[in-house]
mmCIF file of C-alpha atoms in Angstrom:
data_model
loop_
_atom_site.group_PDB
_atom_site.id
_atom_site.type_symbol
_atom_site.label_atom_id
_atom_site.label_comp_id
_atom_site.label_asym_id
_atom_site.label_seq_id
_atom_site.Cartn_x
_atom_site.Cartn_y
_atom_site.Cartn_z
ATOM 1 C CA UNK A 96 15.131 -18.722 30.280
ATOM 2 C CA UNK A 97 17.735 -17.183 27.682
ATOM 3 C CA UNK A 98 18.098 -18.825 24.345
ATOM 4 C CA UNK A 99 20.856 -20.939 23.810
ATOM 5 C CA UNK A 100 23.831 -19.261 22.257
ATOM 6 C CA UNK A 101 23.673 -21.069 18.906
ATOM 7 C CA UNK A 102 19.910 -21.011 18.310
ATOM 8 C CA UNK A 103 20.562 -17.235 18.827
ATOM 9 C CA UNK A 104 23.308 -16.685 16.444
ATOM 10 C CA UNK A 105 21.018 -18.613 13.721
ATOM 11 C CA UNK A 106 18.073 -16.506 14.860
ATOM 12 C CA UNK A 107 20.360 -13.002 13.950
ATOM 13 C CA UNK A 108 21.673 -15.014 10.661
ATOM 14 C CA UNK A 109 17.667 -15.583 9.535
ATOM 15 C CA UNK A 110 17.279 -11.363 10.638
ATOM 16 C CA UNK A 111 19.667 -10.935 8.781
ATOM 17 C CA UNK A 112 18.711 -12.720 5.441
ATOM 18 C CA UNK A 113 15.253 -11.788 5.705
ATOM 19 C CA UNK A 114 15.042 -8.742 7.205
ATOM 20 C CA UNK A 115 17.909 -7.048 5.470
ATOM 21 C CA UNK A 116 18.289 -6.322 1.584
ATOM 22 C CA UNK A 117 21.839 -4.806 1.728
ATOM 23 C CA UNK A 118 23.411 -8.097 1.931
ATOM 24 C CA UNK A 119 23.981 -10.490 -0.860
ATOM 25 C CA UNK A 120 22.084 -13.178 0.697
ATOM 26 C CA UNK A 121 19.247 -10.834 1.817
ATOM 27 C CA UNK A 122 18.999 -9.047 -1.605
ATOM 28 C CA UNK A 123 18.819 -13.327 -3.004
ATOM 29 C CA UNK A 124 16.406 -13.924 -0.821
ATOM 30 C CA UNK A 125 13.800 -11.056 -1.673
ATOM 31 C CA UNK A 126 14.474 -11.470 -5.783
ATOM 32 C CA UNK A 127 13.515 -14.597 -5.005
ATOM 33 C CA UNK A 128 10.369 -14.189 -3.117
ATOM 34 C CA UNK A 129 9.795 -11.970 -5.735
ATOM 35 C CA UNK A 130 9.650 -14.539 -8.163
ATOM 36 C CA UNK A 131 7.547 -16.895 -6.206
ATOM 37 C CA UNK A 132 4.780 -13.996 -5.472
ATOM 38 C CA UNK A 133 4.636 -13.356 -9.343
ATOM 39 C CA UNK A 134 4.541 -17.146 -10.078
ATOM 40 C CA UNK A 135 1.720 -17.215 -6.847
ATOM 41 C CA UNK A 136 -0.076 -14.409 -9.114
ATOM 42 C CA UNK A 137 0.086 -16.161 -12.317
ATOM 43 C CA UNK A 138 -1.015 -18.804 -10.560
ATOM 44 C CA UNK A 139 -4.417 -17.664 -9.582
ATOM 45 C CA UNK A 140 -5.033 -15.920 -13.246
ATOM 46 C CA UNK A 141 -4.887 -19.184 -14.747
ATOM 47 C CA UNK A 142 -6.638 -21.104 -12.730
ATOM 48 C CA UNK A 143 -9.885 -18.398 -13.391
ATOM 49 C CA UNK A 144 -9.344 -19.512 -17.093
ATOM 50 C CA UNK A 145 -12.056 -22.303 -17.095
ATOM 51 C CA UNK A 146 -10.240 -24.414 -19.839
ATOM 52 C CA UNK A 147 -6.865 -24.383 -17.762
ATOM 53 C CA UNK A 148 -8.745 -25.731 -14.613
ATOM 54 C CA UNK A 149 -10.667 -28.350 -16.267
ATOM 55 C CA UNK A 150 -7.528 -30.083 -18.039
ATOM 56 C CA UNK A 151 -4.538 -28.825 -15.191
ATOM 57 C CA UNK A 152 -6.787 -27.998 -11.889
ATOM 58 C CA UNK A 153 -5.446 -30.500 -9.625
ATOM 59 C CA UNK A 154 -1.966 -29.726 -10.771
ATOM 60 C CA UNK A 155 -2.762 -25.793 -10.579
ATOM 61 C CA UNK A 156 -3.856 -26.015 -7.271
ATOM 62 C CA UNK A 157 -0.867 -28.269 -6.524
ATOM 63 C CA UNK A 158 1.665 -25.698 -7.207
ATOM 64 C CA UNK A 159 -0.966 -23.221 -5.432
ATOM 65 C CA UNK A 160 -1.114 -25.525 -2.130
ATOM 66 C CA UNK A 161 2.965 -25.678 -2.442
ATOM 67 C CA UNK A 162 3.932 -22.276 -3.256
ATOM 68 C CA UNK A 163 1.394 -21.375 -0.048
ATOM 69 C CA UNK A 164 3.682 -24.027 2.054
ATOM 70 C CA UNK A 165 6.233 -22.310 1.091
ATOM 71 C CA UNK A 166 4.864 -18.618 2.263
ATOM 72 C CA UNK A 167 3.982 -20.157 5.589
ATOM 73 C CA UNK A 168 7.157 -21.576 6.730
ATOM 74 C CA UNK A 169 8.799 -17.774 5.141
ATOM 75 C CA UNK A 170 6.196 -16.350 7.519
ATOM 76 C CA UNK A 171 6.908 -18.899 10.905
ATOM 77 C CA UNK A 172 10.587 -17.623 10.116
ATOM 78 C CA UNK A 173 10.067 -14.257 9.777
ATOM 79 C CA UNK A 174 8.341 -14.213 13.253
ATOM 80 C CA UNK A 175 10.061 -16.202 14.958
ATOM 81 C CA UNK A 176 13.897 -14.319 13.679
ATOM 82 C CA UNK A 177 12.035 -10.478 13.754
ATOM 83 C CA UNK A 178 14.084 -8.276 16.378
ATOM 84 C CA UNK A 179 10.305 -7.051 17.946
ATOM 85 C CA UNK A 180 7.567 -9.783 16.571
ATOM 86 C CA UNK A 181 4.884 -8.240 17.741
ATOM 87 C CA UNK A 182 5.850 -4.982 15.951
ATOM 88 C CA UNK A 183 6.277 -6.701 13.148
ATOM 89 C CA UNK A 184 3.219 -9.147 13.147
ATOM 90 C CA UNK A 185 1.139 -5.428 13.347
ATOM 91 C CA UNK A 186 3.203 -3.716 10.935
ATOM 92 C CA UNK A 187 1.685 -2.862 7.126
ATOM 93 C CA UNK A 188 4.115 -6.204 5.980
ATOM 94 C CA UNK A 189 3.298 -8.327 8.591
ATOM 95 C CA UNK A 190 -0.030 -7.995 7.886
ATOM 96 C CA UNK A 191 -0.111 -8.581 4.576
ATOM 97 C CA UNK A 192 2.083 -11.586 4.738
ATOM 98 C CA UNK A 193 -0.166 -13.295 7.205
ATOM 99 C CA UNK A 194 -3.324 -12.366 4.864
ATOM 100 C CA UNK A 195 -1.785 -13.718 1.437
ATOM 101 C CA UNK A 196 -1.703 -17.593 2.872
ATOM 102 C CA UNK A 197 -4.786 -17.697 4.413
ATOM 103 C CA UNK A 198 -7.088 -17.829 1.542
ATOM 104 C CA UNK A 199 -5.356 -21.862 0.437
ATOM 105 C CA UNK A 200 -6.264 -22.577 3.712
ATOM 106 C CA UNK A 201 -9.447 -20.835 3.859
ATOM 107 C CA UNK A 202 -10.550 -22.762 0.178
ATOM 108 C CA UNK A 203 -10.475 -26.484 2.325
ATOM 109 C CA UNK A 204 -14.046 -24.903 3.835
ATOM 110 C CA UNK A 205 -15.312 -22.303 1.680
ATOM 111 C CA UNK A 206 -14.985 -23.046 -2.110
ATOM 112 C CA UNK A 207 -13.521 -20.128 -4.250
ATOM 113 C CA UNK A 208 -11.586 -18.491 -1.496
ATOM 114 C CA UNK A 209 -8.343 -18.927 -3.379
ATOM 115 C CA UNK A 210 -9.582 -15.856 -5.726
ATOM 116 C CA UNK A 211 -8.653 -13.462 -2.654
ATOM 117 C CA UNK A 212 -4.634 -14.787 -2.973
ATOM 118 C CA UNK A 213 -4.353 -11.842 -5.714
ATOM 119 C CA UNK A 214 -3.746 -9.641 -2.196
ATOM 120 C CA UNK A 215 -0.266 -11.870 -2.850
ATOM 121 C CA UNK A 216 0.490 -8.845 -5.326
ATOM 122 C CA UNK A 217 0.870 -6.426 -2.553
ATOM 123 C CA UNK A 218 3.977 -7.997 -1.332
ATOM 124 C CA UNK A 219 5.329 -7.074 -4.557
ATOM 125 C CA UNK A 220 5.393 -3.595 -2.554
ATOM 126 C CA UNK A 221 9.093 -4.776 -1.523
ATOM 127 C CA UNK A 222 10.551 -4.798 -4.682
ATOM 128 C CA UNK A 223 10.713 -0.842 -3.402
ATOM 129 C CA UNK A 224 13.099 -1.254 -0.693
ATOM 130 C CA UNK A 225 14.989 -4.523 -2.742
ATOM 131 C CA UNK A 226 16.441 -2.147 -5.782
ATOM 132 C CA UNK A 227 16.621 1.000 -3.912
ATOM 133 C CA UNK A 228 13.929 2.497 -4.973
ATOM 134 C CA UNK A 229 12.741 4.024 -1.477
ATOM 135 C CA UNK A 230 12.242 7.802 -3.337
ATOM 136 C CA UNK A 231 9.720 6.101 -5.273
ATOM 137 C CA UNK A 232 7.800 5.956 -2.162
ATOM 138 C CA UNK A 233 8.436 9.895 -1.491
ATOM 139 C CA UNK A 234 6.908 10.666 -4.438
ATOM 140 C CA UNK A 235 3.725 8.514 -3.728
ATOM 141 C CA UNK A 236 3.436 10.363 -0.627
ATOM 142 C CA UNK A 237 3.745 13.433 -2.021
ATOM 143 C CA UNK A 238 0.870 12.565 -4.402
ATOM 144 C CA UNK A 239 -1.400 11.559 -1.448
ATOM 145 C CA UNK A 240 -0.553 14.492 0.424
ATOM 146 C CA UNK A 241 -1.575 16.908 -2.574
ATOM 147 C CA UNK A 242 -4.903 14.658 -2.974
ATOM 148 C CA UNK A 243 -5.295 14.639 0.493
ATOM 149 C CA UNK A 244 -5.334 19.206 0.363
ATOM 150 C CA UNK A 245 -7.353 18.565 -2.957
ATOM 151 C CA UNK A 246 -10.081 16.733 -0.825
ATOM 152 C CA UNK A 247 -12.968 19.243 -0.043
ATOM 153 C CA UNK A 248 -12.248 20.378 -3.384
ATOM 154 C CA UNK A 249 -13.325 17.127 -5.147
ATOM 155 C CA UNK A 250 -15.792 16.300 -3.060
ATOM 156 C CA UNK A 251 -17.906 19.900 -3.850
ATOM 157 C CA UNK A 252 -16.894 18.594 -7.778
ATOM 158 C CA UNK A 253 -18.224 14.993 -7.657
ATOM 159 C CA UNK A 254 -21.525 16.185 -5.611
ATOM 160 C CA UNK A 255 -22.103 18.875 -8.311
ATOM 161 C CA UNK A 256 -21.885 15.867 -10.790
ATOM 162 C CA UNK A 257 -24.283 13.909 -9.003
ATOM 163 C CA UNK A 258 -26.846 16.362 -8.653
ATOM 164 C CA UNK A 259 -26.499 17.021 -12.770
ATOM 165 C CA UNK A 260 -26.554 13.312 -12.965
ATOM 166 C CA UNK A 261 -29.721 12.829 -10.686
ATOM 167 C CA UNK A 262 -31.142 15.942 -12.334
ATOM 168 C CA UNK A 263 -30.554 14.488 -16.312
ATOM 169 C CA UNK A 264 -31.620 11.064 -15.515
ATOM 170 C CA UNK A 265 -35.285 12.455 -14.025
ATOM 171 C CA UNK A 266 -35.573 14.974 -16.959
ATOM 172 C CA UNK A 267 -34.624 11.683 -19.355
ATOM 173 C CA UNK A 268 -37.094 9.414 -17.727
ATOM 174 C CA UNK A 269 -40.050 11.943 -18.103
ATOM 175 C CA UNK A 270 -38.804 12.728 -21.899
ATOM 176 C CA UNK A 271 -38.170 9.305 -23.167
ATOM 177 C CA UNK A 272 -40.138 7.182 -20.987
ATOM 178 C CA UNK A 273 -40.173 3.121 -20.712
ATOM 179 C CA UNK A 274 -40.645 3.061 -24.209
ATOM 180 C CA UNK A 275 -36.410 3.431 -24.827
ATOM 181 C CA UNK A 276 -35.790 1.655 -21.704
ATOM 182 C CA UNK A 277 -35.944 5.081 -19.109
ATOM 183 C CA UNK A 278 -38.333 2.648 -16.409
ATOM 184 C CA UNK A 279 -37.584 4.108 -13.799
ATOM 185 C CA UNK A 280 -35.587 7.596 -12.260
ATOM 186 C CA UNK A 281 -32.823 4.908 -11.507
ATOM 187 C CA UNK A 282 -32.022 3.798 -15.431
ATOM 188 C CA UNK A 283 -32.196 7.252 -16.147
ATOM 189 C CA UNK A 284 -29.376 8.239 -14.022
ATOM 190 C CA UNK A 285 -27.520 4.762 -14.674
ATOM 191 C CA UNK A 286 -27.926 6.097 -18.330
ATOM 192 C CA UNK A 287 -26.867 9.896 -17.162
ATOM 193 C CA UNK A 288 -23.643 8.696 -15.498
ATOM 194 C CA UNK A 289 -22.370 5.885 -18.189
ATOM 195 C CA UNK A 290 -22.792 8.661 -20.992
ATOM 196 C CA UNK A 291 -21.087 11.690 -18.833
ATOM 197 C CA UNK A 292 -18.137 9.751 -17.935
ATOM 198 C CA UNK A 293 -18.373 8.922 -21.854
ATOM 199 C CA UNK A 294 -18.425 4.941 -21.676
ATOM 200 C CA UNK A 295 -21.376 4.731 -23.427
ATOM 201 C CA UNK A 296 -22.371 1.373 -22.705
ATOM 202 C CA UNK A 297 -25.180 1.615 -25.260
ATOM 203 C CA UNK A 298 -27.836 -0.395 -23.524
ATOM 204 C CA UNK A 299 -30.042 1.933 -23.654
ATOM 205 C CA UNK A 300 -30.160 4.720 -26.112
ATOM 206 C CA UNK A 301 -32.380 7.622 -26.738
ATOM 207 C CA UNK A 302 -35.229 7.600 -29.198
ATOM 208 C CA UNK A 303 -36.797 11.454 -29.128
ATOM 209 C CA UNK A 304 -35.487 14.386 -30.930
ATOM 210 C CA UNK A 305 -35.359 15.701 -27.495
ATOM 211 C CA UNK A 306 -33.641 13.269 -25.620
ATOM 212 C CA UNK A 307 -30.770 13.205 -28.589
ATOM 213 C CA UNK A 308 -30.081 16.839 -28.244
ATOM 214 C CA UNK A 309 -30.012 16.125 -23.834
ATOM 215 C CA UNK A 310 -27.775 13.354 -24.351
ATOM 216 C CA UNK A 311 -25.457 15.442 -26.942
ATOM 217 C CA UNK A 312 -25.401 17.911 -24.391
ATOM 218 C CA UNK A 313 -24.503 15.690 -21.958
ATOM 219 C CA UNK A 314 -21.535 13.892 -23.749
ATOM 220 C CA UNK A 315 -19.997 17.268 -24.005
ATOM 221 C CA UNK A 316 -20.291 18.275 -20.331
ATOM 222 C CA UNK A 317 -18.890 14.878 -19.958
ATOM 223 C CA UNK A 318 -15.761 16.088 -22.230
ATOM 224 C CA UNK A 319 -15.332 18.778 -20.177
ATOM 225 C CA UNK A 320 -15.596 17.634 -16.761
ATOM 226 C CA UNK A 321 -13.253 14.782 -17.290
ATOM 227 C CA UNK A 322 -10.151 17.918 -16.776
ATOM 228 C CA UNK A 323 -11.262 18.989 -13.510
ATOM 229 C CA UNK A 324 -10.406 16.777 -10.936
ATOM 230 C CA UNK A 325 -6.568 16.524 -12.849
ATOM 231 C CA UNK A 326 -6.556 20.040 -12.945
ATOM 232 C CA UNK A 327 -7.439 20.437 -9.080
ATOM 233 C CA UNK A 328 -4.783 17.587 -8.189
ATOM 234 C CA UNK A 329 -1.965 19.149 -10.816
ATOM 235 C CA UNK A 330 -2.798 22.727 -8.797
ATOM 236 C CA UNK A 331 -2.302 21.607 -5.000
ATOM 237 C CA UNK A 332 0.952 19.607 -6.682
ATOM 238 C CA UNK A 333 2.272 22.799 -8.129
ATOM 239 C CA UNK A 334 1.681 24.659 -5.016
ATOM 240 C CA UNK A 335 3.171 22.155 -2.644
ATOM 241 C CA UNK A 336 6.546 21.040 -4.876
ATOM 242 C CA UNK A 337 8.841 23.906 -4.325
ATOM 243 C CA UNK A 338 12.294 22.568 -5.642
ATOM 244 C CA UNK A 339 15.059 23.701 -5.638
ATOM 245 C CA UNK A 340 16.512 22.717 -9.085
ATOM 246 C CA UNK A 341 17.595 26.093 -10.218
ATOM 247 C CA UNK A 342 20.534 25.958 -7.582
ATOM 248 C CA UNK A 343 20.699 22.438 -6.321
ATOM 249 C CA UNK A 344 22.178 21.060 -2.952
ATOM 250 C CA UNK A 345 25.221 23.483 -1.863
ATOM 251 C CA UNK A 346 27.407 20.420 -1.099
ATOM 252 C CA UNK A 347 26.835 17.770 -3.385
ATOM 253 C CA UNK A 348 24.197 19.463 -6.466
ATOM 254 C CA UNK A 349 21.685 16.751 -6.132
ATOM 255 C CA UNK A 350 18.520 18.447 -7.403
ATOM 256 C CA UNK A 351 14.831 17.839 -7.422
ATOM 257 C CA UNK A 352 14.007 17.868 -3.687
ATOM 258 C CA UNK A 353 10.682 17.423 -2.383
ATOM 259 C CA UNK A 354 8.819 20.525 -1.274
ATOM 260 C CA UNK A 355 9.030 19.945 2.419
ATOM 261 C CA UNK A 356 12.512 18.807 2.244
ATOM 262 C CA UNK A 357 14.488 20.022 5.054
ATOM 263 C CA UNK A 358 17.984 18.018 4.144
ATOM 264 C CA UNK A 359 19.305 16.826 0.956
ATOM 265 C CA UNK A 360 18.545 13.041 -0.151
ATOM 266 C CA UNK A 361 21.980 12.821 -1.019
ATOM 267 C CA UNK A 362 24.445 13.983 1.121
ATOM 268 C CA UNK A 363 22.311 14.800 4.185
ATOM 269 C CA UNK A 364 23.458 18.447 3.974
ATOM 270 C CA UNK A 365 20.698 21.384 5.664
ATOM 271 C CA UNK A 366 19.000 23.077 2.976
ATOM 272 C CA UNK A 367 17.174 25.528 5.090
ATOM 273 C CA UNK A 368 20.484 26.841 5.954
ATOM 274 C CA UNK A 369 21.553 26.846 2.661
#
């Protein structure tokens, strides 16, 4: 049975709105989502502060349970106006949107739950397509692309560092021993990996002559190792960004294309043929 004519119209008016940030409405509408998802975030930091919650909890959780409301009846609309639902209901949004209200309703049976709401913050993701800012998103691909080609690459590099890591922490562990806290193979490479990466926790420390020289040693490597993943990742970037600001677009001059770019951002123009 077909819709009746003016539940229809209303149901292209909510598309519209909701679905659409060209419009002035539809741009309102998403700034002001916006707002409520940052207010839903802010919401959920203060209500870890232990101080906050014991003098404003119920009226934290107040705001939480309305702001939530609020999401719920956005997300019944948003279903119920989409042009495809299910396509929608499966899509990356979709998905998140259902995910960021369940936790309130999740917290009535299992305490704490509310903590997973900070997912909310990945529906600040639209603030992308609200200003315009869709290139943005090019580059981030790009990025993955060049870690994806980077891949075997960093995976030989990190195993390499676990083997010196597994190596140093059984050479610490029969040098210092469970008198400076080396008990086991396991604190030695615990120790190994907090002093390459240069954190230095300093929870356990060498004591030996020996061990001070290993873990000097270490440090160093550490100094030094920190450049090669950047340096594999800026490689596979330089090789894959071929642009073509030295000349530009043909029609327009927009420069600054994307390596595999076949048309021009701008003006739509060919650039293979150019």
């Amino acid at each position: 049975m077909a819709a009746p004519h003016g539940t229809e119209d209303l149901r292209t008016r909510a598309r519209h709105v909701i679905f659409e940030a060209d419009t002035p409405a539809g741009k309102l509408f998403d700034v002001v989502l916006l707002v409520l998802i940052i207010g839903s975030v802010l919401l959920v930091m203060f209500e870890s502060v232990r101080q906050l919650t014991e003098d404003y909890g119920d009226l934290l959780f107040r705001l939480e349970l309305a702001v939530t409301v609020l999401f719920t009846i956005e997300y019944a609309i948003r279903i119920w106006s989409a042009e495809d639902r299910w396509a929608y209901a499966r899509s990356f949004y979709g998905v998140i949107d259902l995910v960021s209200i369940l936790p309130v309703y999740l917290s009535l049976l299992i305490p704490g739950a509310t903590s997973f709401l900070m997912i909310r913050a990945l529906r600040l993701l639209r603030i992308f397509r609200v200003f315009k800012m869709a290139r943005w998103l090019g580059e981030a691909n790009f990025l993955v692309t060049a870690l994806r080609a980077s891949a075997r690459k960093i995976s030989v590099f990190l195993l390499t560092v676990l083997l010196v890591n597994l190596i140093m922490g059984a050479v610490m562990y029969v040098v210092e021993g469970e008198a400076s806290g080396f008990d086991s193979i396991f604190r030695g490479v615990y120790w190994s990996i907090v002093t390459m990466s240069t954190v230095g926790f300093g929870d356990i420390t060498p004591q030996t002559p020996l061990g001070q020289v290993l873990a000097a040693a270490l440090m160093i490597m550490g100094y030094s190792i920190i450049a090669v993943p950047t340096g594999i990742v800026s490689s596979e970037m330089a090789m894959q960004r071929r642009t073509v600001e030295h000349s530009g677009c043909p029609a327009c001059g927009a420069t600054d294309h994307r390596g595999d770019a076949r048309h021009c951002y701008n003006c739509g123009v060919d650039l293979q043929l150019a």
